[in-house]
mmCIF file of C-alpha atoms in Angstrom:
data_model
loop_
_atom_site.group_PDB
_atom_site.id
_atom_site.type_symbol
_atom_site.label_atom_id
_atom_site.label_comp_id
_atom_site.label_asym_id
_atom_site.label_seq_id
_atom_site.Cartn_x
_atom_site.Cartn_y
_atom_site.Cartn_z
ATOM 1 C CA MET A 64 17.909 -32.204 1.982
ATOM 2 C CA PRO A 65 16.875 -29.018 3.677
ATOM 3 C CA GLN A 66 13.403 -27.503 3.020
ATOM 4 C CA HIS A 67 12.979 -23.944 2.482
ATOM 5 C CA THR A 68 9.743 -22.196 2.424
ATOM 6 C CA PHE A 69 8.984 -18.496 1.316
ATOM 7 C CA ILE A 70 6.297 -16.894 -0.488
ATOM 8 C CA LEU A 71 6.626 -16.542 -4.074
ATOM 9 C CA ASN A 72 4.222 -13.998 -6.002
ATOM 10 C CA GLY A 73 1.839 -14.396 -3.057
ATOM 11 C CA LYS A 74 1.800 -18.106 -2.667
ATOM 12 C CA ALA A 75 3.869 -20.087 0.226
ATOM 13 C CA VAL A 76 6.259 -22.555 -1.736
ATOM 14 C CA THR A 77 8.971 -24.759 -0.582
ATOM 15 C CA ALA A 78 11.864 -25.896 -2.428
ATOM 16 C CA GLU A 79 14.156 -28.969 -1.260
ATOM 17 C CA VAL A 80 17.519 -28.059 -2.063
ATOM 18 C CA GLU A 81 20.735 -27.511 -0.233
ATOM 19 C CA SER A 82 20.730 -23.877 1.538
ATOM 20 C CA ASP A 83 23.441 -22.492 -0.506
ATOM 21 C CA VAL A 84 21.691 -22.574 -3.833
ATOM 22 C CA ARG A 85 21.406 -19.288 -5.092
ATOM 23 C CA LEU A 86 17.596 -18.165 -5.324
ATOM 24 C CA LEU A 87 17.966 -17.625 -8.971
ATOM 25 C CA TRP A 88 18.453 -21.147 -9.511
ATOM 26 C CA VAL A 89 15.576 -22.708 -7.271
ATOM 27 C CA LEU A 90 13.146 -20.339 -8.739
ATOM 28 C CA ARG A 91 14.142 -21.185 -12.587
ATOM 29 C CA ASP A 92 15.174 -25.033 -12.463
ATOM 30 C CA VAL A 93 13.267 -25.851 -9.196
ATOM 31 C CA LEU A 94 10.156 -23.848 -9.360
ATOM 32 C CA GLY A 95 9.691 -23.197 -12.861
ATOM 33 C CA VAL A 96 9.419 -19.321 -12.761
ATOM 34 C CA THR A 97 11.848 -17.652 -15.872
ATOM 35 C CA GLY A 98 11.061 -14.362 -15.902
ATOM 36 C CA PRO A 99 14.518 -13.589 -13.729
ATOM 37 C CA LYS A 100 16.869 -13.915 -16.485
ATOM 38 C CA TYR A 101 20.372 -15.225 -15.851
ATOM 39 C CA GLY A 102 22.992 -13.027 -16.957
ATOM 40 C CA CYS A 103 26.340 -13.183 -14.762
ATOM 41 C CA GLY A 104 25.375 -14.986 -11.544
ATOM 42 C CA VAL A 105 27.206 -12.754 -9.325
ATOM 43 C CA GLY A 106 24.784 -9.881 -9.067
ATOM 44 C CA VAL A 107 26.639 -7.160 -11.282
ATOM 45 C CA CYS A 108 24.019 -7.442 -14.492
ATOM 46 C CA ARG A 109 20.975 -7.356 -12.910
ATOM 47 C CA ALA A 110 19.220 -9.403 -15.466
ATOM 48 C CA CYS A 111 17.559 -11.245 -12.735
ATOM 49 C CA THR A 112 16.345 -8.257 -10.977
ATOM 50 C CA SER A 113 13.525 -9.370 -8.700
ATOM 51 C CA HIS A 114 11.808 -7.687 -6.079
ATOM 52 C CA LEU A 115 12.194 -8.911 -2.320
ATOM 53 C CA ASN A 116 9.843 -7.904 0.479
ATOM 54 C CA GLY A 117 8.730 -5.198 -2.056
ATOM 55 C CA ARG A 118 12.424 -3.857 -2.833
ATOM 56 C CA ALA A 119 14.357 -4.459 -6.188
ATOM 57 C CA PHE A 120 17.397 -7.765 -5.321
ATOM 58 C CA THR A 121 19.393 -9.981 -7.544
ATOM 59 C CA PRO A 122 18.372 -13.643 -6.675
ATOM 60 C CA CYS A 123 21.644 -14.733 -7.966
ATOM 61 C CA ALA A 124 23.493 -12.993 -5.127
ATOM 62 C CA VAL A 125 21.130 -14.645 -2.699
ATOM 63 C CA PRO A 126 21.442 -17.941 -1.319
ATOM 64 C CA VAL A 127 17.898 -19.595 -0.504
ATOM 65 C CA GLY A 128 18.684 -20.793 2.974
ATOM 66 C CA GLU A 129 18.944 -16.627 3.799
ATOM 67 C CA LEU A 130 15.211 -16.557 3.059
ATOM 68 C CA ALA A 131 12.642 -16.858 5.793
ATOM 69 C CA ALA A 132 9.064 -18.330 5.628
ATOM 70 C CA ASP A 133 7.605 -14.649 5.718
ATOM 71 C CA ASP A 134 9.728 -13.166 3.149
ATOM 72 C CA GLU A 135 8.190 -12.105 0.272
ATOM 73 C CA VAL A 136 9.872 -12.649 -3.373
ATOM 74 C CA THR A 137 7.999 -10.848 -6.433
ATOM 75 C CA THR A 138 9.170 -11.690 -9.945
ATOM 76 C CA ILE A 139 7.765 -10.497 -13.335
ATOM 77 C CA GLU A 140 5.293 -12.796 -13.244
ATOM 78 C CA GLY A 141 3.618 -11.556 -9.876
ATOM 79 C CA LEU A 142 4.146 -8.222 -10.435
ATOM 80 C CA ALA A 143 0.677 -7.345 -11.709
ATOM 81 C CA ASP A 144 -0.744 -9.164 -8.933
ATOM 82 C CA THR A 145 0.748 -6.697 -6.465
ATOM 83 C CA VAL A 146 -1.783 -4.084 -7.657
ATOM 84 C CA GLY A 147 -4.666 -6.576 -8.102
ATOM 85 C CA ALA A 148 -4.816 -6.230 -12.212
ATOM 86 C CA GLU A 149 -3.941 -7.936 -15.437
ATOM 87 C CA LEU A 150 -1.109 -5.972 -15.756
ATOM 88 C CA HIS A 151 0.978 -3.353 -13.499
ATOM 89 C CA PRO A 152 1.003 0.031 -14.694
ATOM 90 C CA MET A 153 4.676 -0.048 -15.190
ATOM 91 C CA GLN A 154 3.990 -3.086 -17.677
ATOM 92 C CA GLU A 155 1.234 -0.922 -19.249
ATOM 93 C CA ALA A 156 3.254 1.606 -19.719
ATOM 94 C CA TRP A 157 6.087 -0.648 -21.437
ATOM 95 C CA LEU A 158 3.555 -1.822 -24.064
ATOM 96 C CA ASP A 159 1.703 1.493 -25.039
ATOM 97 C CA LEU A 160 5.194 2.867 -25.707
ATOM 98 C CA ASP A 161 6.432 -0.022 -27.501
ATOM 99 C CA VAL A 162 9.748 -0.586 -24.987
ATOM 100 C CA ALA A 163 10.313 -4.235 -25.928
ATOM 101 C CA GLN A 164 12.269 -5.428 -28.722
ATOM 102 C CA CYS A 165 14.068 -8.665 -27.938
ATOM 103 C CA GLY A 166 12.480 -8.686 -24.695
ATOM 104 C CA TYR A 167 15.361 -10.341 -22.565
ATOM 105 C CA CYS A 168 16.243 -7.602 -20.007
ATOM 106 C CA GLN A 169 12.536 -5.889 -20.018
ATOM 107 C CA PRO A 170 11.576 -8.129 -16.876
ATOM 108 C CA ARG A 171 14.482 -6.586 -15.258
ATOM 109 C CA GLN A 172 14.309 -3.302 -16.486
ATOM 110 C CA ILE A 173 10.506 -3.015 -15.354
ATOM 111 C CA MET A 174 10.886 -4.727 -11.516
ATOM 112 C CA ALA A 175 14.145 -2.144 -11.334
ATOM 113 C CA ALA A 176 11.836 0.893 -12.578
ATOM 114 C CA VAL A 177 8.773 -0.205 -10.147
ATOM 115 C CA ASP A 178 11.314 0.026 -7.365
ATOM 116 C CA ALA A 179 12.546 3.471 -8.490
ATOM 117 C CA VAL A 180 9.103 4.606 -8.619
ATOM 118 C CA ARG A 181 8.846 3.026 -4.786
ATOM 119 C CA ARG A 182 11.740 4.629 -3.667
ATOM 120 C CA ALA A 183 11.000 8.130 -5.235
ATOM 121 C CA ARG A 184 7.632 7.973 -3.682
ATOM 122 C CA GLU A 185 9.284 7.122 -0.184
ATOM 123 C CA ALA A 186 11.261 10.372 -0.516
ATOM 124 C CA GLY A 187 7.897 12.311 -1.091
ATOM 125 C CA ARG A 188 8.658 13.385 -4.904
ATOM 126 C CA ALA A 189 8.399 11.804 -8.503
ATOM 127 C CA VAL A 190 11.535 9.637 -10.633
ATOM 128 C CA THR A 191 13.706 12.378 -12.040
ATOM 129 C CA GLU A 192 16.405 12.076 -14.586
ATOM 130 C CA ALA A 193 18.801 11.063 -12.082
ATOM 131 C CA ASP A 194 16.576 8.172 -10.818
ATOM 132 C CA LEU A 195 16.562 6.918 -14.420
ATOM 133 C CA ASP A 196 20.484 7.133 -14.824
ATOM 134 C CA GLU A 197 20.524 4.812 -11.540
ATOM 135 C CA LEU A 198 18.430 2.261 -13.341
ATOM 136 C CA ARG A 199 21.891 1.141 -15.412
ATOM 137 C CA ASN A 200 20.874 -1.473 -17.901
ATOM 138 C CA ILE A 201 22.439 -3.240 -20.437
ATOM 139 C CA CYS A 202 19.889 -3.531 -23.363
ATOM 140 C CA ARG A 203 21.717 -5.108 -26.792
ATOM 141 C CA CYS A 204 18.377 -3.564 -28.499
ATOM 142 C CA GLY A 205 19.621 -0.258 -27.638
ATOM 143 C CA THR A 206 15.964 0.758 -26.530
ATOM 144 C CA TYR A 207 16.886 3.041 -23.714
ATOM 145 C CA HIS A 208 15.372 6.362 -24.668
ATOM 146 C CA ARG A 209 11.626 4.509 -24.594
ATOM 147 C CA VAL A 210 12.816 2.846 -21.684
ATOM 148 C CA ARG A 211 13.034 6.038 -19.691
ATOM 149 C CA GLN A 212 9.833 7.249 -21.474
ATOM 150 C CA ALA A 213 7.922 4.041 -19.911
ATOM 151 C CA VAL A 214 9.411 4.519 -16.713
ATOM 152 C CA MET A 215 7.940 8.106 -16.590
ATOM 153 C CA GLU A 216 4.848 7.197 -17.822
ATOM 154 C CA GLY A 217 4.692 4.031 -15.436
ATOM 155 C CA ASP A 218 5.743 6.536 -12.606
ATOM 156 C CA ARG A 219 2.497 8.993 -13.733
ATOM 157 C CA ARG A 220 -0.005 5.371 -13.756
ATOM 158 C CA MET A 221 1.160 4.325 -10.360
ATOM 159 C CA ALA A 222 0.365 7.670 -9.005
#
């Protein structure tokens, strides 16, 4: 069976699986990383959103064979390490504004929010309401108002 090596949350990992196995299953079932949630398995619901080389992506839609040894996958478990703190500023904002209820969609929302801030910064601006509209997440608990507040606060803290 082929071996696939990549960087996961700052550490090189190797998984011995077929090349067509989707990365979400490698993360969850082989490597034991459960922050990225399974929702649809085809990249539509985005419950598994993580970062690949600093950009949001859906690991359920990427075969592990497409990753190179120097590709960096960051999940919610490794997000704080990207800033060298106990919690990432976006995670702190989430807690301070009491966003989560059930928590199932929260890893996805936080990872997407960090990506939205990164993209806004690359464009030389702060996050806007239009950026928030693009996050498109389904939250059964309906905490959308607090999510939007937390993204704006996280953007401020990430400055």
